[in-house]
Amino acid sequence: MQSQPISNELISQLVKQALNEDLNYQSASQGDITAQLIPQEQQANAYVITREDCVFCGKALILEVFKQVDPSVKVTVFVEDGQQVAANSKLFSASGSARAILTAERTALNFVQSLSGTATTTAHYVKALAGSQTQLLDTRKTIPGLRALQKYAVTCGGGKNHRIGLFDAFLIKENHIAACGGIDKAVSQARSNHPDKPVEVEVENLGELKQALTAGADIIMLDNFTVEDITQAVTLTQGKAKLEVSGNMTLETLSTYAQAGVDFISSGALTKHLQSIDLSMRFEA
């Protein structure tokens, strides 16, 4: 379970790709035909507010968007990533070319509203686990190309990252087990191939749990277990491996599973059921 920082290079690349969608791979001055209605020399001051309570995420992306559109626009971000923000609070301001501000507006807000949405949802889930030893994890169920950003947003909301991809940890699932000829063979091969990588096995019943324990898995994922079976699994495991619960996790059921004594709860909803935050840009008179 690890966090992976977002490189400036990746941020620049993702912002460039997002702007190309709007500008058809042209410069800001050529690609935004609506902004061309405004006199080129016209200056403006604008600010962005959140219309709802949220956990903010996306400062570096705001700065990069405006930098790529027009580096002469002065941008001030008033909050930091991971900060709880009340509805109607100012998030950032921009001063400079009116054309450039309007061209950059939607791209910047798209990043911030999406990432802040993930961070905010994560914070709600983490709050539901307060008082327990259970950690909240994300999954690989992310928007293609935006995994690093979404996983970063999860950490801003207080969650932890599961494996980043297919390269940094084993997660041996039903089809892997079938293809390898059993849990014991799959775990043994994993240890032989990459002895330095953590080995996690997904199991669907208590019988498979016992097999994974015998095979020496580091982490065992209990997939769609009932609360009763999870409680029994904790008793059977006795700390020999870390236990993770996954499958149809909701905000309402989190605390129940945590009380059973598992180490981790993973939820794809943090990143795949994206609920963006409502933001608004306003020009000052």
PDB file of N, CA and C in Angstrom, residues 89-134:
ATOM      1  N   SER A  89     -16.668  29.449  -0.632  1.00  0.00           N
ATOM      2  CA  SER A  89     -15.298  29.921  -0.427  1.00  0.00           C
ATOM      3  C   SER A  89     -14.592  30.120  -1.760  1.00  0.00           C
ATOM      4  N   LYS A  90     -13.703  31.114  -1.801  1.00  0.00           N
ATOM      5  CA  LYS A  90     -12.890  31.328  -2.995  1.00  0.00           C
ATOM      6  C   LYS A  90     -11.763  30.296  -3.029  1.00  0.00           C
ATOM      7  N   LEU A  91     -11.591  29.656  -4.168  1.00  0.00           N
ATOM      8  CA  LEU A  91     -10.517  28.679  -4.345  1.00  0.00           C
ATOM      9  C   LEU A  91      -9.286  29.312  -4.983  1.00  0.00           C
ATOM     10  N   PHE A  92      -9.510  30.092  -6.046  1.00  0.00           N
ATOM     11  CA  PHE A  92      -8.367  30.776  -6.670  1.00  0.00           C
ATOM     12  C   PHE A  92      -8.859  31.980  -7.461  1.00  0.00           C
ATOM     13  N   SER A  93      -7.918  32.864  -7.769  1.00  0.00           N
ATOM     14  CA  SER A  93      -8.219  34.042  -8.587  1.00  0.00           C
ATOM     15  C   SER A  93      -7.275  34.078  -9.769  1.00  0.00           C
ATOM     16  N   ALA A  94      -7.684  34.800 -10.814  1.00  0.00           N
ATOM     17  CA  ALA A  94      -6.844  34.957 -12.003  1.00  0.00           C
ATOM     18  C   ALA A  94      -6.976  36.382 -12.504  1.00  0.00           C
ATOM     19  N   SER A  95      -5.846  36.992 -12.823  1.00  0.00           N
ATOM     20  CA  SER A  95      -5.830  38.376 -13.309  1.00  0.00           C
ATOM     21  C   SER A  95      -4.961  38.456 -14.551  1.00  0.00           C
ATOM     22  N   GLY A  96      -5.509  39.078 -15.597  1.00  0.00           N
ATOM     23  CA  GLY A  96      -4.743  39.221 -16.836  1.00  0.00           C
ATOM     24  C   GLY A  96      -5.652  39.241 -18.034  1.00  0.00           C
ATOM     25  N   SER A  97      -5.202  38.697 -19.130  1.00  0.00           N
ATOM     26  CA  SER A  97      -5.953  38.687 -20.376  1.00  0.00           C
ATOM     27  C   SER A  97      -7.307  38.014 -20.187  1.00  0.00           C
ATOM     28  N   ALA A  98      -8.376  38.734 -20.527  1.00  0.00           N
ATOM     29  CA  ALA A  98      -9.720  38.167 -20.412  1.00  0.00           C
ATOM     30  C   ALA A  98      -9.877  36.953 -21.310  1.00  0.00           C
ATOM     31  N   ARG A  99      -9.302  37.039 -22.501  1.00  0.00           N
ATOM     32  CA  ARG A  99      -9.347  35.905 -23.423  1.00  0.00           C
ATOM     33  C   ARG A  99      -8.723  34.656 -22.779  1.00  0.00           C
ATOM     34  N   ALA A 100      -7.533  34.835 -22.252  1.00  0.00           N
ATOM     35  CA  ALA A 100      -6.797  33.683 -21.697  1.00  0.00           C
ATOM     36  C   ALA A 100      -7.531  33.083 -20.503  1.00  0.00           C
ATOM     37  N   ILE A 101      -8.085  33.931 -19.655  1.00  0.00           N
ATOM     38  CA  ILE A 101      -8.794  33.435 -18.467  1.00  0.00           C
ATOM     39  C   ILE A 101      -9.979  32.579 -18.882  1.00  0.00           C
ATOM     40  N   LEU A 102     -10.732  33.021 -19.880  1.00  0.00           N
ATOM     41  CA  LEU A 102     -11.895  32.273 -20.325  1.00  0.00           C
ATOM     42  C   LEU A 102     -11.510  30.988 -21.051  1.00  0.00           C
ATOM     43  N   THR A 103     -10.402  31.022 -21.764  1.00  0.00           N
ATOM     44  CA  THR A 103      -9.928  29.809 -22.444  1.00  0.00           C
ATOM     45  C   THR A 103      -9.505  28.752 -21.431  1.00  0.00           C
ATOM     46  N   ALA A 104      -8.850  29.194 -20.376  1.00  0.00           N
ATOM     47  CA  ALA A 104      -8.326  28.256 -19.372  1.00  0.00           C
ATOM     48  C   ALA A 104      -9.387  27.782 -18.394  1.00  0.00           C
ATOM     49  N   GLU A 105     -10.467  28.535 -18.269  1.00  0.00           N
ATOM     50  CA  GLU A 105     -11.458  28.297 -17.210  1.00  0.00           C
ATOM     51  C   GLU A 105     -11.934  26.851 -17.135  1.00  0.00           C
ATOM     52  N   ARG A 106     -12.513  26.330 -18.195  1.00  0.00           N
ATOM     53  CA  ARG A 106     -13.158  25.023 -18.125  1.00  0.00           C
ATOM     54  C   ARG A 106     -12.162  23.895 -17.902  1.00  0.00           C
ATOM     55  N   THR A 107     -11.009  23.972 -18.536  1.00  0.00           N
ATOM     56  CA  THR A 107     -10.015  22.917 -18.331  1.00  0.00           C
ATOM     57  C   THR A 107      -9.571  22.866 -16.875  1.00  0.00           C
ATOM     58  N   ALA A 108      -9.288  24.024 -16.304  1.00  0.00           N
ATOM     59  CA  ALA A 108      -8.878  24.068 -14.899  1.00  0.00           C
ATOM     60  C   ALA A 108      -9.983  23.544 -13.990  1.00  0.00           C
ATOM     61  N   LEU A 109     -11.218  23.993 -14.246  1.00  0.00           N
ATOM     62  CA  LEU A 109     -12.328  23.566 -13.393  1.00  0.00           C
ATOM     63  C   LEU A 109     -12.643  22.084 -13.554  1.00  0.00           C
ATOM     64  N   ASN A 110     -12.474  21.553 -14.769  1.00  0.00           N
ATOM     65  CA  ASN A 110     -12.710  20.122 -14.964  1.00  0.00           C
ATOM     66  C   ASN A 110     -11.794  19.286 -14.078  1.00  0.00           C
ATOM     67  N   PHE A 111     -10.529  19.653 -14.044  1.00  0.00           N
ATOM     68  CA  PHE A 111      -9.586  18.924 -13.185  1.00  0.00           C
ATOM     69  C   PHE A 111      -9.972  19.052 -11.718  1.00  0.00           C
ATOM     70  N   VAL A 112     -10.206  20.291 -11.286  1.00  0.00           N
ATOM     71  CA  VAL A 112     -10.448  20.532  -9.859  1.00  0.00           C
ATOM     72  C   VAL A 112     -11.765  19.927  -9.386  1.00  0.00           C
ATOM     73  N   GLN A 113     -12.826  20.070 -10.173  1.00  0.00           N
ATOM     74  CA  GLN A 113     -14.112  19.542  -9.726  1.00  0.00           C
ATOM     75  C   GLN A 113     -14.084  18.017  -9.615  1.00  0.00           C
ATOM     76  N   SER A 114     -13.359  17.365 -10.524  1.00  0.00           N
ATOM     77  CA  SER A 114     -13.289  15.900 -10.506  1.00  0.00           C
ATOM     78  C   SER A 114     -12.411  15.393  -9.365  1.00  0.00           C
ATOM     79  N   LEU A 115     -11.229  15.968  -9.240  1.00  0.00           N
ATOM     80  CA  LEU A 115     -10.306  15.512  -8.198  1.00  0.00           C
ATOM     81  C   LEU A 115     -10.823  15.862  -6.809  1.00  0.00           C
ATOM     82  N   SER A 116     -11.422  17.035  -6.670  1.00  0.00           N
ATOM     83  CA  SER A 116     -11.995  17.417  -5.373  1.00  0.00           C
ATOM     84  C   SER A 116     -13.178  16.519  -5.028  1.00  0.00           C
ATOM     85  N   GLY A 117     -13.906  16.070  -6.057  1.00  0.00           N
ATOM     86  CA  GLY A 117     -14.995  15.137  -5.820  1.00  0.00           C
ATOM     87  C   GLY A 117     -14.497  13.827  -5.237  1.00  0.00           C
ATOM     88  N   THR A 118     -13.420  13.303  -5.810  1.00  0.00           N
ATOM     89  CA  THR A 118     -12.837  12.066  -5.285  1.00  0.00           C
ATOM     90  C   THR A 118     -12.289  12.266  -3.883  1.00  0.00           C
ATOM     91  N   ALA A 119     -11.598  13.374  -3.665  1.00  0.00           N
ATOM     92  CA  ALA A 119     -11.034  13.651  -2.341  1.00  0.00           C
ATOM     93  C   ALA A 119     -12.140  13.798  -1.299  1.00  0.00           C
ATOM     94  N   THR A 120     -13.243  14.425  -1.685  1.00  0.00           N
ATOM     95  CA  THR A 120     -14.353  14.655  -0.760  1.00  0.00           C
ATOM     96  C   THR A 120     -15.055  13.346  -0.404  1.00  0.00           C
ATOM     97  N   THR A 121     -15.318  12.529  -1.407  1.00  0.00           N
ATOM     98  CA  THR A 121     -15.932  11.221  -1.153  1.00  0.00           C
ATOM     99  C   THR A 121     -15.039  10.374  -0.253  1.00  0.00           C
ATOM    100  N   THR A 122     -13.747  10.392  -0.545  1.00  0.00           N
ATOM    101  CA  THR A 122     -12.800   9.627   0.269  1.00  0.00           C
ATOM    102  C   THR A 122     -12.839  10.085   1.719  1.00  0.00           C
ATOM    103  N   ALA A 123     -12.887  11.397   1.926  1.00  0.00           N
ATOM    104  CA  ALA A 123     -12.930  11.935   3.290  1.00  0.00           C
ATOM    105  C   ALA A 123     -14.170  11.461   4.046  1.00  0.00           C
ATOM    106  N   HIS A 124     -15.302  11.358   3.351  1.00  0.00           N
ATOM    107  CA  HIS A 124     -16.525  10.849   3.983  1.00  0.00           C
ATOM    108  C   HIS A 124     -16.337   9.389   4.410  1.00  0.00           C
ATOM    109  N   TYR A 125     -15.707   8.596   3.546  1.00  0.00           N
ATOM    110  CA  TYR A 125     -15.467   7.188   3.861  1.00  0.00           C
ATOM    111  C   TYR A 125     -14.504   7.054   5.042  1.00  0.00           C
ATOM    112  N   VAL A 126     -13.451   7.866   5.025  1.00  0.00           N
ATOM    113  CA  VAL A 126     -12.467   7.813   6.111  1.00  0.00           C
ATOM    114  C   VAL A 126     -13.124   8.185   7.438  1.00  0.00           C
ATOM    115  N   LYS A 127     -14.003   9.165   7.392  1.00  0.00           N
ATOM    116  CA  LYS A 127     -14.708   9.574   8.611  1.00  0.00           C
ATOM    117  C   LYS A 127     -15.550   8.429   9.162  1.00  0.00           C
ATOM    118  N   ALA A 128     -16.142   7.643   8.270  1.00  0.00           N
ATOM    119  CA  ALA A 128     -16.970   6.514   8.694  1.00  0.00           C
ATOM    120  C   ALA A 128     -16.142   5.429   9.373  1.00  0.00           C
ATOM    121  N   LEU A 129     -14.831   5.417   9.111  1.00  0.00           N
ATOM    122  CA  LEU A 129     -13.932   4.422   9.712  1.00  0.00           C
ATOM    123  C   LEU A 129     -13.249   4.939  10.975  1.00  0.00           C
ATOM    124  N   ALA A 130     -13.551   6.165  11.364  1.00  0.00           N
ATOM    125  CA  ALA A 130     -12.902   6.769  12.535  1.00  0.00           C
ATOM    126  C   ALA A 130     -13.103   5.896  13.771  1.00  0.00           C
ATOM    127  N   GLY A 131     -12.035   5.733  14.532  1.00  0.00           N
ATOM    128  CA  GLY A 131     -12.100   4.935  15.739  1.00  0.00           C
ATOM    129  C   GLY A 131     -11.724   3.485  15.534  1.00  0.00           C
ATOM    130  N   SER A 132     -11.547   3.082  14.281  1.00  0.00           N
ATOM    131  CA  SER A 132     -11.121   1.709  13.993  1.00  0.00           C
ATOM    132  C   SER A 132      -9.671   1.719  13.514  1.00  0.00           C
ATOM    133  N   GLN A 133      -9.094   0.532  13.380  1.00  0.00           N
ATOM    134  CA  GLN A 133      -7.733   0.395  12.869  1.00  0.00           C
ATOM    135  C   GLN A 133      -7.735   0.105  11.365  1.00  0.00           C
ATOM    136  N   THR A 134      -8.908   0.114  10.764  1.00  0.00           N
ATOM    137  CA  THR A 134      -9.045  -0.249   9.355  1.00  0.00           C
ATOM    138  C   THR A 134      -8.685   0.922   8.451  1.00  0.00           C
TER     139      THR A 134
END
